[in-house]
Tab-separated table of C-alpha atoms in Angstrom:
chain	number	residue	atom	x	y	z
C	1	MET	CA	-86.244	-102.464	-38.684
C	2	SER	CA	-88.305	-100.713	-41.455
C	3	LEU	CA	-90.266	-101.483	-44.486
C	4	LEU	CA	-89.697	-99.712	-47.761
C	5	ALA	CA	-91.256	-99.748	-51.240
C	6	VAL	CA	-89.026	-97.885	-53.850
C	7	GLY	CA	-89.240	-97.922	-57.467
C	8	VAL	CA	-90.410	-96.426	-60.708
C	9	SER	CA	-93.748	-96.717	-62.422
C	10	HIS	CA	-95.994	-95.422	-65.272
C	11	ARG	CA	-97.147	-92.744	-62.791
C	12	THR	CA	-93.819	-91.066	-62.474
C	13	ALA	CA	-91.392	-92.204	-65.173
C	14	PRO	CA	-91.559	-91.936	-69.055
C	15	VAL	CA	-91.447	-95.104	-70.940
C	16	ALA	CA	-88.000	-94.455	-72.121
C	17	LEU	CA	-86.741	-94.559	-68.482
C	18	LEU	CA	-88.978	-97.572	-67.828
C	19	GLU	CA	-87.266	-99.365	-70.672
C	20	ARG	CA	-83.961	-98.842	-69.118
C	21	CYS	CA	-85.169	-100.124	-65.761
C	22	ALA	CA	-86.864	-103.170	-67.243
C	23	MET	CA	-85.773	-106.417	-65.698
C	24	ASP	CA	-86.221	-110.036	-67.045
C	25	THR	CA	-86.075	-113.037	-64.565
C	26	GLY	CA	-82.352	-113.218	-64.577
C	27	ASP	CA	-82.113	-109.421	-63.984
C	28	VAL	CA	-84.355	-109.754	-61.121
C	29	ALA	CA	-82.601	-112.510	-59.515
C	30	ALA	CA	-79.345	-110.564	-59.788
C	31	ALA	CA	-80.880	-107.478	-58.357
C	32	LEU	CA	-82.290	-109.491	-55.413
C	33	HIS	CA	-78.905	-110.697	-54.446
C	34	ARG	CA	-77.300	-107.297	-54.817
C	35	LEU	CA	-80.037	-105.910	-52.625
C	36	VAL	CA	-79.628	-108.422	-49.571
C	37	ALA	CA	-75.795	-108.217	-50.014
C	38	ALA	CA	-76.039	-104.682	-48.757
C	39	ASP	CA	-75.485	-104.213	-45.067
C	40	SER	CA	-78.800	-102.261	-44.452
C	41	VAL	CA	-81.180	-104.542	-46.521
C	42	HIS	CA	-82.294	-107.836	-45.001
C	43	GLU	CA	-84.992	-109.025	-47.252
C	44	ALA	CA	-86.180	-107.996	-50.741
C	45	LEU	CA	-88.743	-108.596	-53.393
C	46	VAL	CA	-88.705	-107.113	-56.920
C	47	LEU	CA	-91.873	-106.677	-58.880
C	48	ALA	CA	-90.914	-106.035	-62.581
C	49	THR	CA	-93.807	-105.485	-65.120
C	50	CYS	CA	-94.413	-103.346	-68.191
C	51	ASN	CA	-95.845	-100.663	-65.900
C	52	ARG	CA	-93.295	-100.721	-63.091
C	53	VAL	CA	-90.088	-101.880	-61.369
C	54	GLU	CA	-90.408	-101.663	-57.634
C	55	VAL	CA	-88.507	-103.057	-54.688
C	56	LEU	CA	-90.063	-104.043	-51.475
C	57	ALA	CA	-87.444	-104.421	-48.707
C	58	GLU	CA	-86.955	-104.891	-45.060
C	59	VAL	CA	-84.121	-102.534	-44.087
C	60	ASP	CA	-82.298	-101.293	-40.917
C	61	GLY	CA	-83.209	-97.698	-41.527
C	62	CYS	CA	-85.178	-95.911	-44.330
C	63	HIS	CA	-82.367	-93.516	-45.347
C	64	ASP	CA	-79.686	-96.166	-45.694
C	65	GLY	CA	-82.097	-98.584	-47.181
C	66	MET	CA	-83.421	-96.193	-49.638
C	67	ALA	CA	-79.835	-95.260	-50.677
C	68	GLU	CA	-78.970	-99.026	-51.308
C	69	VAL	CA	-82.187	-99.720	-53.169
C	70	SER	CA	-81.648	-96.633	-55.332
C	71	ARG	CA	-78.054	-97.657	-56.172
C	72	VAL	CA	-79.259	-101.029	-57.373
C	73	LEU	CA	-81.977	-99.688	-59.537
C	74	ALA	CA	-79.655	-97.045	-61.011
C	75	ARG	CA	-76.847	-99.559	-61.642
C	76	HIS	CA	-79.241	-101.776	-63.574
C	77	ALA	CA	-80.740	-98.823	-65.609
C	78	GLY	CA	-77.173	-97.657	-66.440
C	79	VAL	CA	-77.684	-94.248	-64.916
C	80	VAL	CA	-76.464	-92.400	-61.784
C	81	VAL	CA	-78.631	-92.187	-58.760
C	82	GLU	CA	-79.114	-88.500	-59.245
C	83	GLU	CA	-80.739	-89.076	-62.682
C	84	LEU	CA	-83.132	-91.688	-61.310
C	85	SER	CA	-84.088	-89.967	-58.114
C	86	PRO	CA	-86.602	-87.555	-59.376
C	87	TYR	CA	-88.733	-90.518	-60.914
C	88	LEU	CA	-88.594	-92.723	-57.829
C	89	THR	CA	-91.613	-93.235	-55.620
C	90	VAL	CA	-90.925	-93.962	-51.943
C	91	HIS	CA	-93.313	-95.564	-49.435
C	92	ARG	CA	-92.300	-96.367	-45.846
C	93	GLY	CA	-94.005	-98.501	-43.118
C	94	ASP	CA	-97.595	-98.571	-43.388
C	95	ARG	CA	-97.711	-96.714	-46.465
C	96	ALA	CA	-95.626	-99.341	-48.017
C	97	VAL	CA	-98.091	-102.057	-47.026
C	98	ALA	CA	-101.034	-99.902	-48.359
C	99	HIS	CA	-99.019	-99.322	-51.643
C	100	LEU	CA	-98.327	-103.097	-52.028
C	101	PHE	CA	-102.016	-103.981	-51.444
C	102	ALA	CA	-103.230	-101.379	-53.887
C	103	VAL	CA	-100.813	-102.724	-56.530
C	104	ALA	CA	-102.063	-106.263	-55.915
C	105	ALA	CA	-105.653	-105.090	-56.261
C	106	GLY	CA	-104.921	-103.444	-59.582
C	107	LEU	CA	-105.674	-99.948	-58.265
C	108	ASP	CA	-102.216	-98.629	-59.160
C	109	SER	CA	-102.023	-100.011	-62.702
C	110	MET	CA	-102.088	-98.018	-65.931
C	111	VAL	CA	-105.462	-99.703	-66.629
C	112	VAL	CA	-107.075	-99.590	-63.249
C	113	GLY	CA	-108.510	-102.913	-62.161
C	114	GLU	CA	-106.487	-105.048	-64.725
C	115	PRO	CA	-106.051	-108.543	-63.360
C	116	GLN	CA	-102.615	-109.478	-64.706
C	117	VAL	CA	-100.727	-107.748	-61.936
C	118	LEU	CA	-101.799	-110.201	-59.259
C	119	GLY	CA	-100.184	-112.934	-61.127
C	120	GLN	CA	-97.072	-110.910	-61.737
C	121	LEU	CA	-96.979	-110.304	-57.943
C	122	ARG	CA	-97.321	-114.064	-57.297
C	123	ALA	CA	-94.424	-114.807	-59.664
C	124	ALA	CA	-92.134	-112.144	-58.133
C	125	TYR	CA	-92.879	-113.591	-54.623
C	126	ALA	CA	-92.086	-117.138	-55.908
C	127	LEU	CA	-88.800	-116.073	-57.433
C	128	ALA	CA	-87.763	-114.188	-54.365
C	129	GLN	CA	-88.615	-117.349	-52.357
C	130	GLY	CA	-86.506	-119.414	-54.793
C	131	GLU	CA	-83.588	-116.998	-54.361
C	132	GLY	CA	-83.993	-116.973	-50.595
C	133	THR	CA	-84.375	-113.214	-50.263
C	134	VAL	CA	-87.700	-113.023	-48.381
C	135	GLY	CA	-87.998	-114.087	-44.745
C	136	ARG	CA	-89.849	-113.338	-41.588
C	137	VAL	CA	-91.197	-109.942	-42.669
C	138	LEU	CA	-91.730	-110.294	-46.557
C	139	HIS	CA	-93.139	-113.881	-46.478
C	140	PRO	CA	-96.313	-113.088	-44.557
C	141	LEU	CA	-96.663	-109.599	-46.158
C	142	ALA	CA	-96.501	-110.883	-49.786
C	143	GLN	CA	-98.973	-113.626	-48.944
C	144	ARG	CA	-101.327	-111.000	-47.318
C	145	ALA	CA	-100.969	-108.882	-50.563
C	146	LEU	CA	-101.915	-111.917	-52.701
C	147	ARG	CA	-105.031	-112.506	-50.489
C	148	VAL	CA	-105.992	-108.861	-50.597
C	149	GLY	CA	-105.766	-108.781	-54.410
C	150	LYS	CA	-107.863	-112.026	-54.649
C	151	ARG	CA	-110.450	-110.432	-52.137
C	152	VAL	CA	-110.750	-107.259	-54.173
C	153	ARG	CA	-111.419	-109.287	-57.343
C	154	SER	CA	-113.935	-111.681	-55.724
C	155	GLU	CA	-115.808	-109.171	-53.463
C	156	THR	CA	-115.787	-105.703	-55.145
C	157	GLY	CA	-116.675	-106.359	-58.813
C	158	ILE	CA	-113.524	-104.649	-60.049
C	159	ASP	CA	-112.489	-107.895	-61.735
C	160	ARG	CA	-115.570	-107.562	-64.055
C	161	ALA	CA	-115.149	-103.906	-64.568
C	162	GLY	CA	-111.452	-103.685	-65.079
C	163	PRO	CA	-110.158	-104.420	-68.497
C	164	SER	CA	-106.747	-105.695	-69.339
C	165	LEU	CA	-104.103	-103.559	-70.967
C	166	VAL	CA	-104.494	-105.696	-74.098
C	167	ALA	CA	-108.163	-105.059	-74.119
C	168	VAL	CA	-107.749	-101.286	-73.831
C	169	ALA	CA	-105.045	-101.391	-76.622
C	170	LEU	CA	-107.348	-103.362	-78.922
C	171	ASP	CA	-110.161	-100.936	-78.292
C	172	ARG	CA	-107.706	-98.344	-79.845
C	173	VAL	CA	-107.209	-100.541	-82.838
C	174	GLU	CA	-111.069	-100.796	-83.399
C	175	ASP	CA	-111.429	-97.224	-83.131
C	176	ARG	CA	-109.339	-97.149	-86.373
C	177	THR	CA	-110.279	-100.294	-88.054
C	178	GLY	CA	-113.728	-101.170	-86.987
C	179	PRO	CA	-114.533	-104.581	-85.568
C	180	LEU	CA	-111.690	-107.133	-85.666
C	181	ARG	CA	-114.000	-110.041	-86.717
C	182	GLY	CA	-112.495	-111.879	-89.569
C	183	ARG	CA	-109.345	-109.654	-89.795
C	184	PRO	CA	-105.862	-111.158	-89.905
C	185	ALA	CA	-103.867	-110.552	-86.645
C	186	LEU	CA	-100.206	-111.442	-85.989
C	187	VAL	CA	-99.134	-111.910	-82.403
C	188	VAL	CA	-95.386	-111.970	-81.926
C	189	GLY	CA	-94.523	-113.435	-78.647
C	190	ALA	CA	-96.025	-116.492	-76.841
C	191	GLY	CA	-95.451	-115.629	-73.182
C	192	SER	CA	-98.085	-114.589	-70.740
C	193	MET	CA	-98.855	-111.351	-72.347
C	194	GLY	CA	-98.848	-112.966	-75.865
C	195	ALA	CA	-101.244	-115.707	-74.588
C	196	LEU	CA	-103.554	-112.900	-73.367
C	197	ALA	CA	-103.383	-111.012	-76.560
C	198	ALA	CA	-104.044	-114.089	-78.690
C	199	THR	CA	-107.043	-115.088	-76.602
C	200	THR	CA	-108.507	-111.556	-76.638
C	201	LEU	CA	-108.064	-111.268	-80.379
C	202	ALA	CA	-109.694	-114.706	-80.886
C	203	ARG	CA	-112.674	-113.638	-78.631
C	204	ARG	CA	-113.128	-110.575	-80.891
C	205	GLY	CA	-113.212	-112.814	-83.914
C	206	ALA	CA	-109.868	-112.098	-85.458
C	207	ALA	CA	-108.034	-114.686	-87.497
C	208	VAL	CA	-104.987	-115.220	-85.180
C	209	THR	CA	-101.413	-116.110	-86.200
C	210	VAL	CA	-98.709	-116.600	-83.591
C	211	SER	CA	-95.114	-116.194	-84.175
C	212	SER	CA	-92.408	-117.004	-81.460
C	213	ARG	CA	-88.738	-117.526	-81.275
C	214	THR	CA	-89.662	-120.910	-79.861
C	215	THR	CA	-91.800	-122.683	-82.487
C	216	ALA	CA	-93.245	-125.161	-80.128
C	217	SER	CA	-94.534	-122.302	-77.877
C	218	ALA	CA	-96.141	-120.794	-80.927
C	219	ARG	CA	-97.857	-123.898	-81.915
C	220	ARG	CA	-99.236	-124.597	-78.336
C	221	LEU	CA	-100.620	-120.985	-78.245
C	222	ALA	CA	-102.056	-121.106	-81.683
C	223	GLY	CA	-103.742	-124.422	-80.955
C	224	ARG	CA	-105.365	-122.976	-77.952
C	225	VAL	CA	-107.088	-120.087	-79.699
C	226	GLY	CA	-107.946	-121.934	-82.836
C	227	GLY	CA	-105.234	-120.051	-84.852
C	228	ARG	CA	-102.069	-121.016	-86.712
C	229	ALA	CA	-98.407	-120.934	-86.015
C	230	ALA	CA	-95.897	-119.121	-88.026
C	231	ASP	CA	-92.240	-119.827	-88.601
C	232	PRO	CA	-90.085	-116.923	-87.247
C	233	ALA	CA	-88.215	-116.822	-90.588
C	234	ASP	CA	-91.508	-115.930	-92.295
C	235	LEU	CA	-91.983	-112.866	-90.333
C	236	PRO	CA	-91.792	-110.301	-93.189
C	237	ARG	CA	-94.468	-112.251	-95.091
C	238	GLU	CA	-96.690	-112.502	-92.070
C	239	VAL	CA	-96.464	-108.821	-91.389
C	240	ALA	CA	-97.498	-108.158	-94.943
C	241	ALA	CA	-100.537	-110.345	-94.579
C	242	ALA	CA	-101.745	-108.844	-91.265
C	243	ASP	CA	-104.155	-105.871	-90.454
C	244	VAL	CA	-103.173	-105.959	-86.825
C	245	LEU	CA	-99.637	-106.844	-85.497
C	246	LEU	CA	-99.379	-107.142	-81.668
C	247	THR	CA	-95.820	-107.721	-80.218
C	248	CYS	CA	-94.965	-108.629	-76.665
C	249	THR	CA	-91.749	-110.523	-76.470
C	250	GLY	CA	-89.163	-110.415	-73.752
C	251	ALA	CA	-86.399	-109.303	-76.068
C	252	PRO	CA	-83.849	-106.790	-74.821
C	253	GLY	CA	-84.253	-104.590	-77.906
C	254	PRO	CA	-86.426	-104.189	-81.036
C	255	VAL	CA	-87.405	-107.251	-82.916
C	256	LEU	CA	-89.316	-105.465	-85.675
C	257	GLY	CA	-87.419	-102.895	-87.703
C	258	ALA	CA	-88.804	-100.164	-90.021
C	259	GLY	CA	-87.188	-101.999	-93.042
C	260	VAL	CA	-89.269	-105.150	-92.588
C	261	VAL	CA	-92.450	-103.194	-92.262
C	262	SER	CA	-91.688	-100.840	-95.036
C	263	ARG	CA	-91.129	-103.747	-97.445
C	264	ALA	CA	-94.354	-105.336	-96.280
C	265	MET	CA	-96.408	-102.200	-97.005
C	266	ARG	CA	-95.053	-101.852	-100.472
C	267	GLY	CA	-97.515	-104.450	-101.802
C	268	ARG	CA	-100.494	-102.978	-99.883
C	269	PRO	CA	-100.164	-99.195	-100.097
C	270	GLU	CA	-104.021	-98.516	-99.521
C	271	ARG	CA	-104.333	-101.139	-96.681
C	272	PRO	CA	-103.288	-99.734	-93.374
C	273	LEU	CA	-101.532	-101.716	-90.553
C	274	VAL	CA	-102.059	-101.189	-86.885
C	275	VAL	CA	-99.080	-102.109	-84.607
C	276	LEU	CA	-99.614	-102.619	-80.987
C	277	ASP	CA	-96.187	-102.757	-79.043
C	278	LEU	CA	-96.976	-103.895	-75.427
C	279	ALA	CA	-93.302	-104.923	-74.784
C	280	LEU	CA	-90.932	-103.305	-72.318
C	281	PRO	CA	-88.287	-102.739	-73.620
C	282	ARG	CA	-90.262	-101.834	-76.757
C	283	ASP	CA	-90.250	-104.443	-79.547
C	284	VAL	CA	-90.768	-102.069	-82.476
C	285	ASP	CA	-88.338	-99.600	-83.999
C	286	PRO	CA	-89.707	-96.116	-83.246
C	287	ALA	CA	-89.121	-95.357	-87.027
C	288	VAL	CA	-92.077	-97.687	-87.802
C	289	GLY	CA	-94.491	-95.076	-86.643
C	290	ALA	CA	-93.387	-92.722	-89.343
C	291	LEU	CA	-94.212	-95.082	-92.265
C	292	PRO	CA	-97.135	-94.272	-94.373
C	293	ALA	CA	-100.423	-96.147	-93.559
C	294	VAL	CA	-98.832	-97.512	-90.304
C	295	HIS	CA	-100.368	-96.560	-86.822
C	296	VAL	CA	-98.455	-97.525	-83.769
C	297	VAL	CA	-99.916	-97.910	-80.376
C	298	ASP	CA	-97.354	-98.522	-77.602
C	299	LEU	CA	-97.059	-98.118	-73.943
C	300	ALA	CA	-95.970	-94.558	-74.131
C	301	LEU	CA	-99.306	-93.724	-75.967
C	302	LEU	CA	-101.321	-95.665	-73.462
C	303	GLN	CA	-99.439	-93.904	-70.604
C	304	ARG	CA	-100.288	-90.469	-72.095
C	305	GLU	CA	-104.036	-91.494	-72.277
C	306	ALA	CA	-104.066	-92.806	-68.783
C	307	ARG	CA	-102.561	-89.579	-67.388
C	308	ALA	CA	-105.105	-87.497	-69.401
C	309	GLY	CA	-107.978	-89.578	-68.097
C	310	GLY	CA	-108.634	-91.154	-71.363
C	311	GLY	CA	-108.260	-94.718	-70.556
C	312	ALA	CA	-111.012	-97.266	-69.624
C	313	ALA	CA	-113.147	-96.349	-66.654
C	314	VAL	CA	-113.976	-98.680	-63.746
C	315	ALA	CA	-117.303	-98.447	-62.294
C	316	ALA	CA	-117.347	-95.972	-59.354
C	317	ASP	CA	-119.004	-98.186	-56.951
C	318	ALA	CA	-116.581	-101.125	-57.575
C	319	LEU	CA	-113.625	-98.692	-57.364
C	320	ALA	CA	-114.762	-97.295	-54.070
C	321	ALA	CA	-115.360	-100.719	-52.621
C	322	ALA	CA	-111.871	-101.965	-53.739
C	323	ARG	CA	-110.288	-98.906	-52.032
C	324	ALA	CA	-112.273	-99.493	-48.901
C	325	LEU	CA	-111.136	-103.058	-48.692
C	326	VAL	CA	-107.493	-102.166	-49.278
C	327	GLU	CA	-107.748	-99.494	-46.498
C	328	ALA	CA	-109.304	-101.995	-44.028
C	329	GLU	CA	-106.817	-104.671	-44.819
C	330	THR	CA	-104.047	-102.206	-44.411
C	331	ALA	CA	-105.361	-101.195	-40.819
C	332	ARG	CA	-105.943	-104.797	-39.786
C	333	PRO	CA	-103.247	-106.202	-37.627
C	334	ALA	CA	-100.973	-108.603	-39.400
C	335	GLY	CA	-101.835	-112.269	-38.625
C	336	ARG	CA	-105.473	-111.727	-38.118
C	337	ARG	CA	-107.661	-112.709	-41.031
C	338	PRO	CA	-110.951	-110.879	-41.909
C	339	ASP	CA	-114.185	-112.635	-40.927
C	340	SER	CA	-114.916	-113.464	-44.594
C	341	ASP	CA	-111.674	-115.360	-44.859
C	342	ARG	CA	-111.877	-117.464	-41.803
C	343	ARG	CA	-112.539	-121.086	-42.060
C	344	SER	CA	-112.950	-123.845	-39.475
C	345	PRO	CA	-109.662	-125.892	-38.963
C	346	ALA	CA	-111.278	-128.844	-40.488
C	347	ARG	CA	-111.800	-126.924	-43.821
C	348	GLN	CA	-108.471	-125.068	-43.852
C	349	GLY	CA	-105.793	-126.112	-46.353
C	350	PRO	CA	-102.139	-125.944	-45.825
C	351	ALA	CA	-100.849	-123.087	-43.753
C	352	LEU	CA	-100.071	-120.036	-45.913
C	353	VAL	CA	-97.253	-118.873	-43.646
C	354	PRO	CA	-94.424	-121.509	-43.501
C	355	SER	CA	-93.619	-122.575	-39.932
C	356	ARG	CA	-89.942	-121.965	-40.610
C	357	PRO	CA	-89.545	-119.373	-43.262
C	358	THR	CA	-86.356	-118.972	-45.289
C	359	ASP	CA	-84.193	-116.319	-43.932
C	360	PRO	CA	-81.732	-114.770	-46.319
C	361	ARG	CA	-79.254	-113.759	-43.597
C	362	PRO	CA	-76.221	-116.052	-43.035
C	363	PRO	CA	-76.141	-118.012	-39.767
C	364	GLY	CA	-74.811	-115.981	-36.956
C	365	ASP	CA	-75.629	-112.643	-38.722
C	366	PRO	CA	-76.563	-110.266	-35.796
C	367	ARG	CA	-78.817	-108.094	-38.019
């Protein structure tokens, strides 16, 4: 048996390709079942974020396993394997473990140290559990990765040093607009990223309006941040009133066209609009960026800045401590907890590793 981590990420692939590879929850569930239906793949977990789409799999052999995983990813992206292969990263065995731990710790993110990826990994693991595609190998490994991510955040200081992708994007806005305090800001999307965006904007003093396809979700989020909810039908008027527009929906294609923004700008030719598109696939029509007085910050721009070393920096000591912890955890035998994580039996909660983990293989399967 072998362990593989295969996928595309902001480190290797342009945003245009990441968009094609992007998966929502339904896509991930379908991919999980395609993966474990292959003869060479026994268990699978898929982590799909705005920075990456990666598969962690237990396979019979690395060559056949990589071929199967590549086929599933290429099929979803609508490309042939040969088109996708140059952008794939592949980690095997202990290197796959080290990569997973680094991802959980935020060390492989576009914004190093960002905390959101740990929750995304937790959600990916829960989905794989629900679909029955993790078993004796990936159950304990995913749980170890979650523990490592938590330890890195609690013991190294990287959690205090590492900003979120939203915070970095809003820094770019303030470079252009100055402080956001008192400025009208429109958030389109009320999911986890929308909630983070609305919260961060509110903390910076912006007057937050939330628009979502689900009005009830918009109202809940707006209430939490002291903002107001907008009717989706009023989007053109809300765009016209905003100084900052941040989009982060899970839509399969653009939700904001150049026509809507162009009409909104006619009544405010001297007042610029900064658009932050943090969705994958992108929410904003690329033509919006060509409109007068409109500046677009999207994942492609943040990716270029990260590759050029222009992103937010994490303190060197926190980064070194985080990397050392990941290295030590990778080298530690499975099943043995570090001293700092051991508790007396009387104080321990429920066991993290199920006594009878789900095995995705059918009864009698000799694999």
